[in-house]
Every structure is written in C-alpha cells, then in structure tokens.
Amino acid sequence: MSGQMKEFRPYSINEIPKFQIDYRGLINYAHSVNKTVPELSDAEKERFIDGATLKDVENEKLSYV
C-alpha cells in the first residue's frame, strides 16, 4: 500500500472559491421531488447557486493534487 496515500495540506482562505449555495434548500428540494441531489439535473441545481452557474462552480473547485 505504500505510495497510495498523498500528503494533504490545509487550504488558505484565499484558495477557497466564493459561491453562495443554498445547500439546505437544495437538499429539501431534492427530497420534495423524491430524488437525491446527484439525481437532480444541472438546471435544477443551478436554482440554488446565487450569481453563478454550475459550470462556474465546477471550474473553480479545489483540486486534491
């Protein structure tokens, strides 16, 4: 198993993308339509992201490299 674990470092506050996502609303909506969050369409998920698109969020996500 040697070589499989990578060292992780904490991210600085400046490296974390700034998006306003209503996670509670997203989860509640998914439950109301009898789905899980991953089962929702991108359009449904975007309703809960303020001032950005899902593509913007995906482009800015942190990498674990």
CSV table of C-alpha atoms in Angstrom, one decimal:
chain,number,residue,atom,x,y,z
A,1,MET,CA,0.0,0.0,0.0
A,2,SER,CA,2.9,2.3,0.0
A,3,GLY,CA,2.8,5.2,-2.4
A,4,GLN,CA,-1.0,5.4,-2.5
A,5,MET,CA,-1.5,8.0,0.2
A,6,LYS,CA,-0.9,11.6,-0.7
A,7,GLU,CA,0.0,14.3,1.7
A,8,PHE,CA,-2.7,16.9,2.2
A,9,ARG,CA,-2.3,20.4,3.3
A,10,PRO,CA,-4.9,22.8,4.6
A,11,TYR,CA,-6.1,25.4,2.1
A,12,SER,CA,-5.8,29.1,2.8
A,13,ILE,CA,-9.0,31.1,2.9
A,14,ASN,CA,-7.9,32.8,-0.4
A,15,GLU,CA,-7.9,29.5,-2.2
A,16,ILE,CA,-11.5,28.6,-1.4
A,17,PRO,CA,-13.9,29.6,-4.1
A,18,LYS,CA,-16.5,32.2,-3.1
A,19,PHE,CA,-20.0,30.9,-4.1
A,20,GLN,CA,-23.3,31.3,-2.3
A,21,ILE,CA,-25.0,27.9,-2.4
A,22,ASP,CA,-28.3,27.2,-0.6
A,23,TYR,CA,-27.4,23.6,0.4
A,24,ARG,CA,-30.4,23.3,2.7
A,25,GLY,CA,-32.8,24.4,0.0
A,26,LEU,CA,-31.1,22.1,-2.5
A,27,ILE,CA,-31.5,19.1,-0.2
A,28,ASN,CA,-35.1,20.0,0.7
A,29,TYR,CA,-36.0,20.4,-3.0
A,30,ALA,CA,-34.4,17.0,-3.8
A,31,HIS,CA,-36.4,15.3,-1.1
A,32,SER,CA,-39.6,17.1,-2.2
A,33,VAL,CA,-39.3,15.5,-5.7
A,34,ASN,CA,-38.2,12.1,-4.3
A,35,LYS,CA,-34.6,12.4,-5.6
A,36,THR,CA,-31.1,12.6,-4.2
A,37,VAL,CA,-29.1,15.7,-5.0
A,38,PRO,CA,-26.9,13.9,-7.6
A,39,GLU,CA,-30.0,12.8,-9.4
A,40,LEU,CA,-31.1,16.4,-10.0
A,41,SER,CA,-30.5,18.0,-13.3
A,42,ASP,CA,-27.9,20.8,-13.7
A,43,ALA,CA,-30.8,23.2,-14.3
A,44,GLU,CA,-32.4,22.2,-11.0
A,45,LYS,CA,-29.2,22.5,-9.1
A,46,GLU,CA,-28.4,26.0,-10.6
A,47,ARG,CA,-31.6,27.4,-9.0
A,48,PHE,CA,-29.7,27.2,-5.6
A,49,ILE,CA,-26.5,28.9,-6.7
A,50,ASP,CA,-26.6,32.6,-6.3
A,51,GLY,CA,-24.9,34.7,-9.0
A,52,ALA,CA,-23.1,31.8,-10.8
A,53,THR,CA,-23.7,28.8,-12.9
A,54,LEU,CA,-22.9,25.2,-12.1
A,55,LYS,CA,-20.2,25.3,-14.7
A,56,ASP,CA,-18.6,28.3,-12.8
A,57,VAL,CA,-18.6,26.2,-9.6
A,58,GLU,CA,-17.1,23.2,-11.4
A,59,ASN,CA,-14.3,25.4,-12.9
A,60,GLU,CA,-13.4,26.8,-9.5
A,61,LYS,CA,-13.5,23.7,-7.4
A,62,LEU,CA,-10.4,22.8,-5.4
A,63,SER,CA,-8.2,20.1,-6.7
A,64,TYR,CA,-6.7,17.4,-4.5
A,65,VAL,CA,-3.4,17.2,-6.4
